[in-house]
Amino acid sequence: MLSSFIDSQVKGGVGEIVLNRPKALNALDNTMIRDLYSTLVDWQSDDSVQTVLVRSASPKAFCAGGDIRAVREAVLAGDNDAVYRYFSDEYRLDQLVADYPKPYVSLIDGVNMGGGLGISVHGSHRVVTENAMFAMPETAIGFIPDVGASHFLPKLDGVGMYLALTGARLTAGDVLELGLATHFVPAAELDSFADRIVSDGLDSALAPLGAGPESSLALDRAAIDEAFAGYDVADMVARLEVGSEPWRVAAREALASVSPWSLAVTAELLKRGVGSDLDECLGRELRAAVKMTRCPDFAEGVRAMLVDKDRNASWSPARLAEVSADAVQDVFDTPT
């Protein structure tokens, strides 16, 4: 069945969903989110579906995230209801994936960012190839890591904060090391692995899988945890000044280029996510996301990164020291 940019079929007890919007690297628009949700709801009670398999029609990307350009257009048009509906529907889908009563298997080959993590990381099985690349790059567009990031990133200690603030890219070995992925399959064997799930069942298909690539992040993890400890971004920036390791230099450059406003709100978001369940985190993220889109940095950041692509955003405020602590608290403590 073809529905928007989602292909779905049931074969051999496996409900397969194929993300098929290659020109946009499978960025999730409203119809994709709603069609994914309705398909998964239908399959929950369908006895012919024992396992759900989600993959991409494109070798370049599993999912590049949400359709943020469309959100920006709604913001500029003053359509706040459309903005709320988009994030509400997206987070409802992420919660469904997390609560899904059947094995939910993502085959991740290529780019997986932002909203792509929402429809993969919360599932029971996250299978990556050597081409997988994960990132949460929202601070570069004046936004916040969402789709449940405030639930799963705090569990990674300082590394979680590092990923949230800098948008650092993770390799297949890194995500396996961090537990964001569960299994590894070489890209050349991905199709045959999917076929084995249908012919032999999920457990039999998983049984022979070996270890994945080594993680370069693992070598620096202790130092990253130390540099990004706590929730004071200014302290993190100061700690990063000492040392010249490649990850440290890249982190310094990233924090100097992204939205100072987003950095401050993101740190508070992850702080509040500690000890919260996913439902609580998604509710908090929804309120914060809607407010963040109304701030100047969102429209400007998306313009600079995705529309004009000049990568020269003019942030407001321009420096971290100018961000009001009270304004950050208001994001979370005042009604939407």
mmCIF file of C-alpha atoms in Angstrom:
data_model
loop_
_atom_site.group_PDB
_atom_site.id
_atom_site.type_symbol
_atom_site.label_atom_id
_atom_site.label_comp_id
_atom_site.label_asym_id
_atom_site.label_seq_id
_atom_site.Cartn_x
_atom_site.Cartn_y
_atom_site.Cartn_z
ATOM 1 C CA MET A 1 0.000 0.000 0.000
ATOM 2 C CA LEU A 2 1.288 3.480 -0.887
ATOM 3 C CA SER A 3 0.168 6.182 1.512
ATOM 4 C CA SER A 4 1.919 9.545 1.326
ATOM 5 C CA PHE A 5 5.613 8.671 1.643
ATOM 6 C CA ILE A 6 5.032 5.419 3.534
ATOM 7 C CA ASP A 7 4.927 1.971 1.927
ATOM 8 C CA SER A 8 3.579 -0.846 4.064
ATOM 9 C CA GLN A 9 2.908 -4.538 3.658
ATOM 10 C CA VAL A 10 2.457 -7.663 5.776
ATOM 11 C CA LYS A 11 4.347 -10.807 4.821
ATOM 12 C CA GLY A 12 5.264 -13.900 6.818
ATOM 13 C CA GLY A 13 4.150 -12.391 10.105
ATOM 14 C CA VAL A 14 6.202 -9.225 9.527
ATOM 15 C CA GLY A 15 4.603 -5.828 9.065
ATOM 16 C CA GLU A 16 7.104 -3.842 7.008
ATOM 17 C CA ILE A 17 7.085 -0.061 6.820
ATOM 18 C CA VAL A 18 9.336 1.625 4.276
ATOM 19 C CA LEU A 19 10.066 5.344 4.581
ATOM 20 C CA ASN A 20 10.019 6.589 1.009
ATOM 21 C CA ARG A 21 10.718 10.305 0.765
ATOM 22 C CA PRO A 22 14.276 10.146 -0.576
ATOM 23 C CA LYS A 23 14.566 13.731 -1.842
ATOM 24 C CA ALA A 24 14.011 14.977 1.716
ATOM 25 C CA LEU A 25 16.061 12.156 3.298
ATOM 26 C CA ASN A 26 12.771 10.898 4.767
ATOM 27 C CA ALA A 27 12.175 14.033 6.847
ATOM 28 C CA LEU A 28 8.871 13.384 8.587
ATOM 29 C CA ASP A 29 6.028 15.554 7.339
ATOM 30 C CA ASN A 30 2.532 15.560 8.837
ATOM 31 C CA THR A 31 1.192 12.847 6.564
ATOM 32 C CA MET A 32 4.116 10.523 7.238
ATOM 33 C CA ILE A 33 3.696 10.925 10.995
ATOM 34 C CA ARG A 34 -0.038 10.290 10.863
ATOM 35 C CA ASP A 35 0.257 7.361 8.462
ATOM 36 C CA LEU A 36 2.982 5.759 10.578
ATOM 37 C CA TYR A 37 0.805 6.160 13.641
ATOM 38 C CA SER A 38 -2.353 4.740 12.070
ATOM 39 C CA THR A 39 -0.479 1.786 10.557
ATOM 40 C CA LEU A 40 1.140 0.904 13.873
ATOM 41 C CA VAL A 41 -2.175 1.214 15.705
ATOM 42 C CA ASP A 42 -3.832 -1.132 13.188
ATOM 43 C CA TRP A 43 -1.048 -3.700 13.539
ATOM 44 C CA GLN A 44 -1.192 -3.728 17.342
ATOM 45 C CA SER A 45 -4.315 -5.879 17.262
ATOM 46 C CA ASP A 46 -3.609 -7.693 13.991
ATOM 47 C CA ASP A 47 -2.685 -11.308 14.767
ATOM 48 C CA SER A 48 -1.098 -11.675 11.331
ATOM 49 C CA VAL A 49 1.618 -9.208 12.415
ATOM 50 C CA GLN A 50 4.123 -10.633 14.877
ATOM 51 C CA THR A 51 7.005 -8.207 14.241
ATOM 52 C CA VAL A 52 7.201 -4.670 12.867
ATOM 53 C CA LEU A 53 10.126 -3.789 10.608
ATOM 54 C CA VAL A 54 10.860 -0.149 9.742
ATOM 55 C CA ARG A 55 13.404 0.711 7.070
ATOM 56 C CA SER A 56 14.212 3.237 4.359
ATOM 57 C CA ALA A 57 13.972 3.093 0.583
ATOM 58 C CA SER A 58 17.070 5.279 0.396
ATOM 59 C CA PRO A 59 20.637 4.137 1.128
ATOM 60 C CA LYS A 60 21.506 7.697 2.189
ATOM 61 C CA ALA A 61 19.232 8.035 5.178
ATOM 62 C CA PHE A 62 16.935 6.269 7.564
ATOM 63 C CA CYS A 63 15.356 9.578 8.590
ATOM 64 C CA ALA A 64 16.911 13.045 8.650
ATOM 65 C CA GLY A 65 14.445 14.261 11.280
ATOM 66 C CA GLY A 66 11.250 16.256 11.333
ATOM 67 C CA ASP A 67 10.109 18.497 8.509
ATOM 68 C CA ILE A 68 11.426 21.599 10.248
ATOM 69 C CA ARG A 69 11.220 23.749 7.137
ATOM 70 C CA ALA A 70 7.447 23.225 7.078
ATOM 71 C CA VAL A 71 7.253 24.080 10.776
ATOM 72 C CA ARG A 72 9.134 27.310 10.109
ATOM 73 C CA GLU A 73 6.680 28.193 7.338
ATOM 74 C CA ALA A 74 3.797 27.696 9.764
ATOM 75 C CA VAL A 75 5.567 29.875 12.326
ATOM 76 C CA LEU A 76 6.102 32.675 9.810
ATOM 77 C CA ALA A 77 2.445 32.434 8.780
ATOM 78 C CA GLY A 78 1.382 32.757 12.411
ATOM 79 C CA ASP A 79 -0.283 29.339 12.362
ATOM 80 C CA ASN A 80 0.443 28.337 15.942
ATOM 81 C CA ASP A 81 -2.205 25.612 15.849
ATOM 82 C CA ALA A 82 -0.365 23.862 13.007
ATOM 83 C CA VAL A 83 2.902 24.015 14.956
ATOM 84 C CA TYR A 84 1.265 22.485 18.022
ATOM 85 C CA ARG A 85 -0.434 19.752 15.975
ATOM 86 C CA TYR A 86 2.812 18.808 14.268
ATOM 87 C CA PHE A 87 4.803 18.286 17.454
ATOM 88 C CA SER A 88 1.863 16.755 19.304
ATOM 89 C CA ASP A 89 1.360 14.169 16.551
ATOM 90 C CA GLU A 90 5.084 13.457 16.315
ATOM 91 C CA TYR A 91 5.516 12.894 20.051
ATOM 92 C CA ARG A 92 2.362 10.753 20.165
ATOM 93 C CA LEU A 93 3.999 8.543 17.533
ATOM 94 C CA ASP A 94 7.227 8.341 19.552
ATOM 95 C CA GLN A 95 5.284 7.259 22.644
ATOM 96 C CA LEU A 96 3.496 4.586 20.616
ATOM 97 C CA VAL A 97 6.835 3.205 19.425
ATOM 98 C CA ALA A 98 8.085 3.058 23.013
ATOM 99 C CA ASP A 99 4.944 1.300 24.244
ATOM 100 C CA TYR A 100 4.574 -1.031 21.263
ATOM 101 C CA PRO A 101 3.510 -4.506 22.371
ATOM 102 C CA LYS A 102 5.327 -6.334 19.563
ATOM 103 C CA PRO A 103 8.984 -6.346 18.508
ATOM 104 C CA TYR A 104 9.706 -3.099 16.690
ATOM 105 C CA VAL A 105 12.827 -3.354 14.535
ATOM 106 C CA SER A 106 14.492 -0.350 12.890
ATOM 107 C CA LEU A 107 17.049 -0.965 10.134
ATOM 108 C CA ILE A 108 19.234 2.131 10.174
ATOM 109 C CA ASP A 109 21.527 2.603 7.179
ATOM 110 C CA GLY A 110 22.746 6.163 6.663
ATOM 111 C CA VAL A 111 21.675 9.409 8.320
ATOM 112 C CA ASN A 112 19.449 9.266 11.387
ATOM 113 C CA MET A 113 18.886 12.581 13.111
ATOM 114 C CA GLY A 114 16.346 14.311 15.319
ATOM 115 C CA GLY A 115 12.906 12.872 14.644
ATOM 116 C CA GLY A 116 14.523 9.787 13.143
ATOM 117 C CA LEU A 117 15.726 8.868 16.617
ATOM 118 C CA GLY A 118 12.172 9.286 17.856
ATOM 119 C CA ILE A 119 10.912 6.509 15.582
ATOM 120 C CA SER A 120 13.898 4.223 16.202
ATOM 121 C CA VAL A 121 15.612 4.649 19.578
ATOM 122 C CA HIS A 122 12.393 4.034 21.526
ATOM 123 C CA GLY A 123 11.793 0.716 19.746
ATOM 124 C CA SER A 124 12.865 -2.709 20.989
ATOM 125 C CA HIS A 125 15.515 -3.413 18.308
ATOM 126 C CA ARG A 126 17.775 -0.828 16.631
ATOM 127 C CA VAL A 127 19.913 -2.427 13.932
ATOM 128 C CA VAL A 128 22.661 -0.296 12.383
ATOM 129 C CA THR A 129 25.056 -0.696 9.473
ATOM 130 C CA GLU A 130 28.549 0.754 9.168
ATOM 131 C CA ASN A 131 26.954 3.694 7.312
ATOM 132 C CA ALA A 132 24.768 4.765 10.229
ATOM 133 C CA MET A 133 25.211 8.295 11.540
ATOM 134 C CA PHE A 134 23.208 9.545 14.522
ATOM 135 C CA ALA A 135 22.926 13.163 15.718
ATOM 136 C CA MET A 136 20.660 15.532 17.596
ATOM 137 C CA PRO A 137 21.654 18.844 15.917
ATOM 138 C CA GLU A 138 18.776 21.031 17.122
ATOM 139 C CA THR A 139 20.798 23.736 18.882
ATOM 140 C CA ALA A 140 22.195 24.697 15.462
ATOM 141 C CA ILE A 141 18.693 25.733 14.359
ATOM 142 C CA GLY A 142 17.673 27.559 17.521
ATOM 143 C CA PHE A 143 15.635 24.625 18.801
ATOM 144 C CA ILE A 144 15.930 21.861 21.434
ATOM 145 C CA PRO A 145 16.654 18.128 21.267
ATOM 146 C CA ASP A 146 13.160 16.641 21.446
ATOM 147 C CA VAL A 147 11.364 13.364 20.495
ATOM 148 C CA GLY A 148 12.153 12.057 23.990
ATOM 149 C CA ALA A 149 15.799 13.146 24.024
ATOM 150 C CA SER A 150 15.354 14.524 27.529
ATOM 151 C CA HIS A 151 14.511 10.966 28.552
ATOM 152 C CA PHE A 152 17.281 8.978 26.857
ATOM 153 C CA LEU A 153 20.176 11.452 26.798
ATOM 154 C CA PRO A 154 20.399 12.074 30.584
ATOM 155 C CA LYS A 155 20.975 8.333 31.001
ATOM 156 C CA LEU A 156 24.294 8.809 29.181
ATOM 157 C CA ASP A 157 25.665 11.209 31.814
ATOM 158 C CA GLY A 158 27.944 13.962 30.469
ATOM 159 C CA VAL A 159 28.056 12.365 27.035
ATOM 160 C CA GLY A 160 24.303 12.884 26.766
ATOM 161 C CA MET A 161 24.698 16.590 27.486
ATOM 162 C CA TYR A 162 27.585 16.760 25.007
ATOM 163 C CA LEU A 163 25.436 15.257 22.255
ATOM 164 C CA ALA A 164 22.509 17.544 23.071
ATOM 165 C CA LEU A 165 24.490 20.777 23.114
ATOM 166 C CA THR A 166 26.998 20.231 20.315
ATOM 167 C CA GLY A 167 25.017 18.070 17.880
ATOM 168 C CA ALA A 168 28.069 15.804 17.595
ATOM 169 C CA ARG A 169 27.764 12.992 15.079
ATOM 170 C CA LEU A 170 27.917 9.390 16.221
ATOM 171 C CA THR A 171 29.164 6.414 14.219
ATOM 172 C CA ALA A 172 27.690 2.921 14.251
ATOM 173 C CA GLY A 173 30.300 1.879 16.794
ATOM 174 C CA ASP A 174 29.426 4.857 18.985
ATOM 175 C CA VAL A 175 25.696 4.193 19.091
ATOM 176 C CA LEU A 176 26.302 0.533 19.860
ATOM 177 C CA GLU A 177 28.658 1.555 22.665
ATOM 178 C CA LEU A 178 26.058 3.936 24.101
ATOM 179 C CA GLY A 179 23.143 1.525 23.761
ATOM 180 C CA LEU A 180 21.292 3.702 21.270
ATOM 181 C CA ALA A 181 21.604 0.767 18.857
ATOM 182 C CA THR A 182 21.258 -2.898 19.771
ATOM 183 C CA HIS A 183 22.623 -4.870 16.793
ATOM 184 C CA PHE A 184 24.945 -4.531 13.813
ATOM 185 C CA VAL A 185 24.486 -5.816 10.246
ATOM 186 C CA PRO A 186 26.849 -4.935 7.358
ATOM 187 C CA ALA A 187 25.078 -2.797 4.791
ATOM 188 C CA ALA A 188 25.665 -5.389 2.074
ATOM 189 C CA GLU A 189 23.724 -7.938 4.141
ATOM 190 C CA LEU A 190 20.821 -5.717 5.199
ATOM 191 C CA ASP A 191 18.346 -6.986 2.605
ATOM 192 C CA SER A 192 19.124 -10.628 3.338
ATOM 193 C CA PHE A 193 18.795 -9.932 7.068
ATOM 194 C CA ALA A 194 15.335 -8.463 6.483
ATOM 195 C CA ASP A 195 14.415 -11.506 4.377
ATOM 196 C CA ARG A 196 15.551 -13.835 7.181
ATOM 197 C CA ILE A 197 13.246 -12.088 9.638
ATOM 198 C CA VAL A 198 10.357 -12.968 7.331
ATOM 199 C CA SER A 199 11.467 -16.518 6.541
ATOM 200 C CA ASP A 200 13.003 -17.630 9.856
ATOM 201 C CA GLY A 201 11.658 -15.257 12.494
ATOM 202 C CA LEU A 202 13.295 -12.406 14.384
ATOM 203 C CA ASP A 203 15.167 -14.447 16.978
ATOM 204 C CA SER A 204 16.733 -16.713 14.354
ATOM 205 C CA ALA A 205 17.724 -13.732 12.211
ATOM 206 C CA LEU A 206 19.375 -12.005 15.175
ATOM 207 C CA ALA A 207 21.199 -15.058 16.533
ATOM 208 C CA PRO A 208 24.233 -15.087 14.183
ATOM 209 C CA LEU A 209 24.892 -11.331 14.286
ATOM 210 C CA GLY A 210 28.373 -10.352 15.395
ATOM 211 C CA ALA A 211 29.909 -7.328 17.042
ATOM 212 C CA GLY A 212 29.941 -4.019 15.238
ATOM 213 C CA PRO A 213 32.735 -1.518 14.606
ATOM 214 C CA GLU A 214 34.720 -0.135 17.506
ATOM 215 C CA SER A 215 33.700 3.182 19.008
ATOM 216 C CA SER A 216 36.087 6.125 18.837
ATOM 217 C CA LEU A 217 33.865 7.936 21.335
ATOM 218 C CA ALA A 218 34.594 5.240 23.925
ATOM 219 C CA LEU A 219 38.205 6.382 24.103
ATOM 220 C CA ASP A 220 37.161 9.909 25.077
ATOM 221 C CA ARG A 221 34.046 9.110 27.067
ATOM 222 C CA ALA A 222 35.496 9.728 30.539
ATOM 223 C CA ALA A 223 36.907 13.100 29.504
ATOM 224 C CA ILE A 224 33.631 14.091 27.824
ATOM 225 C CA ASP A 225 31.661 13.083 30.919
ATOM 226 C CA GLU A 226 33.906 15.302 33.012
ATOM 227 C CA ALA A 227 33.751 18.297 30.672
ATOM 228 C CA PHE A 228 29.965 18.161 30.337
ATOM 229 C CA ALA A 229 29.092 17.332 33.938
ATOM 230 C CA GLY A 230 26.287 19.280 35.595
ATOM 231 C CA TYR A 231 23.883 21.710 33.953
ATOM 232 C CA ASP A 232 25.761 25.030 33.832
ATOM 233 C CA VAL A 233 26.734 25.624 30.203
ATOM 234 C CA ALA A 234 29.186 28.389 31.098
ATOM 235 C CA ASP A 235 31.064 25.945 33.324
ATOM 236 C CA MET A 236 31.191 23.441 30.472
ATOM 237 C CA VAL A 237 32.568 26.057 28.100
ATOM 238 C CA ALA A 238 35.264 26.927 30.634
ATOM 239 C CA ARG A 239 36.263 23.298 31.135
ATOM 240 C CA LEU A 240 36.540 22.805 27.385
ATOM 241 C CA GLU A 241 39.161 25.529 27.133
ATOM 242 C CA VAL A 242 41.801 23.280 28.687
ATOM 243 C CA GLY A 243 43.146 20.734 26.189
ATOM 244 C CA SER A 244 43.527 20.247 22.458
ATOM 245 C CA GLU A 245 42.016 16.814 21.803
ATOM 246 C CA PRO A 246 40.064 16.755 18.514
ATOM 247 C CA TRP A 247 36.702 16.167 20.218
ATOM 248 C CA ARG A 248 37.371 19.069 22.591
ATOM 249 C CA VAL A 249 38.303 21.478 19.779
ATOM 250 C CA ALA A 250 35.203 20.449 17.797
ATOM 251 C CA ALA A 251 33.014 20.899 20.874
ATOM 252 C CA ARG A 252 34.395 24.383 21.502
ATOM 253 C CA GLU A 253 33.714 25.361 17.907
ATOM 254 C CA ALA A 254 30.196 23.929 18.031
ATOM 255 C CA LEU A 255 29.233 25.725 21.235
ATOM 256 C CA ALA A 256 30.568 28.988 19.802
ATOM 257 C CA SER A 257 28.445 28.673 16.651
ATOM 258 C CA VAL A 258 25.043 27.396 17.826
ATOM 259 C CA SER A 259 22.226 29.354 19.471
ATOM 260 C CA PRO A 260 23.165 30.501 23.004
ATOM 261 C CA TRP A 261 19.455 30.578 23.844
ATOM 262 C CA SER A 262 19.052 26.965 22.729
ATOM 263 C CA LEU A 263 22.082 25.907 24.770
ATOM 264 C CA ALA A 264 20.625 27.314 27.965
ATOM 265 C CA VAL A 265 17.139 25.888 27.412
ATOM 266 C CA THR A 266 18.543 22.484 26.392
ATOM 267 C CA ALA A 267 20.635 22.187 29.548
ATOM 268 C CA GLU A 268 17.566 22.951 31.664
ATOM 269 C CA LEU A 269 15.478 20.501 29.639
ATOM 270 C CA LEU A 270 17.909 17.639 30.271
ATOM 271 C CA LYS A 271 18.140 18.593 33.948
ATOM 272 C CA ARG A 272 14.375 18.308 34.285
ATOM 273 C CA GLY A 273 14.347 15.037 32.379
ATOM 274 C CA VAL A 274 16.376 13.226 35.046
ATOM 275 C CA GLY A 275 14.068 10.787 36.814
ATOM 276 C CA SER A 276 11.117 11.533 34.513
ATOM 277 C CA ASP A 277 9.424 8.833 32.474
ATOM 278 C CA LEU A 278 9.073 9.192 28.711
ATOM 279 C CA ASP A 279 5.506 10.445 28.882
ATOM 280 C CA GLU A 280 6.518 13.226 31.260
ATOM 281 C CA CYS A 281 9.502 14.134 29.092
ATOM 282 C CA LEU A 282 7.461 14.292 25.903
ATOM 283 C CA GLY A 283 4.845 16.465 27.582
ATOM 284 C CA ARG A 284 7.536 18.846 28.802
ATOM 285 C CA GLU A 285 9.206 18.841 25.389
ATOM 286 C CA LEU A 286 5.914 19.648 23.671
ATOM 287 C CA ARG A 287 5.374 22.744 25.788
ATOM 288 C CA ALA A 288 8.989 23.819 25.319
ATOM 289 C CA ALA A 289 9.058 23.087 21.581
ATOM 290 C CA VAL A 290 6.027 25.248 20.865
ATOM 291 C CA LYS A 291 7.557 28.128 22.838
ATOM 292 C CA MET A 292 10.949 27.726 21.171
ATOM 293 C CA THR A 293 9.435 28.070 17.702
ATOM 294 C CA ARG A 294 8.043 31.469 18.724
ATOM 295 C CA CYS A 295 11.527 32.747 19.584
ATOM 296 C CA PRO A 296 13.548 34.563 16.889
ATOM 297 C CA ASP A 297 16.358 31.997 16.893
ATOM 298 C CA PHE A 298 14.184 29.227 15.468
ATOM 299 C CA ALA A 299 13.154 30.943 12.240
ATOM 300 C CA GLU A 300 16.646 32.385 11.880
ATOM 301 C CA GLY A 301 18.411 29.099 12.570
ATOM 302 C CA VAL A 302 16.302 27.123 10.109
ATOM 303 C CA ARG A 303 16.869 29.853 7.532
ATOM 304 C CA ALA A 304 20.632 29.707 7.969
ATOM 305 C CA MET A 305 20.931 25.918 8.011
ATOM 306 C CA LEU A 306 18.132 24.649 5.759
ATOM 307 C CA VAL A 307 16.688 27.465 3.635
ATOM 308 C CA ASP A 308 19.445 29.857 2.550
ATOM 309 C CA LYS A 309 22.121 27.455 3.826
ATOM 310 C CA ASP A 310 24.610 30.246 4.480
ATOM 311 C CA ARG A 311 25.323 28.843 7.988
ATOM 312 C CA ASN A 312 25.544 32.399 9.241
ATOM 313 C CA ALA A 313 22.736 32.765 11.749
ATOM 314 C CA SER A 314 22.311 35.959 13.725
ATOM 315 C CA TRP A 315 21.391 34.772 17.223
ATOM 316 C CA SER A 316 19.385 36.721 19.771
ATOM 317 C CA PRO A 317 20.873 37.042 22.301
ATOM 318 C CA ALA A 318 24.281 36.723 20.688
ATOM 319 C CA ARG A 319 26.184 35.521 23.758
ATOM 320 C CA LEU A 320 25.502 32.934 26.424
ATOM 321 C CA ALA A 321 26.136 35.492 29.169
ATOM 322 C CA GLU A 322 23.213 37.538 27.822
ATOM 323 C CA VAL A 323 20.665 34.733 28.158
ATOM 324 C CA SER A 324 18.205 35.461 30.959
ATOM 325 C CA ALA A 325 17.937 32.689 33.523
ATOM 326 C CA ASP A 326 14.383 33.789 34.275
ATOM 327 C CA ALA A 327 13.468 33.541 30.589
ATOM 328 C CA VAL A 328 14.803 29.987 30.504
ATOM 329 C CA GLN A 329 12.707 29.037 33.523
ATOM 330 C CA ASP A 330 9.639 30.638 31.906
ATOM 331 C CA VAL A 331 9.905 28.193 29.016
ATOM 332 C CA PHE A 332 9.020 25.423 31.444
ATOM 333 C CA ASP A 333 7.047 27.145 34.191
ATOM 334 C CA THR A 334 4.522 29.281 32.312
ATOM 335 C CA PRO A 335 1.586 27.991 30.210
ATOM 336 C CA THR A 336 2.043 27.474 26.477
#
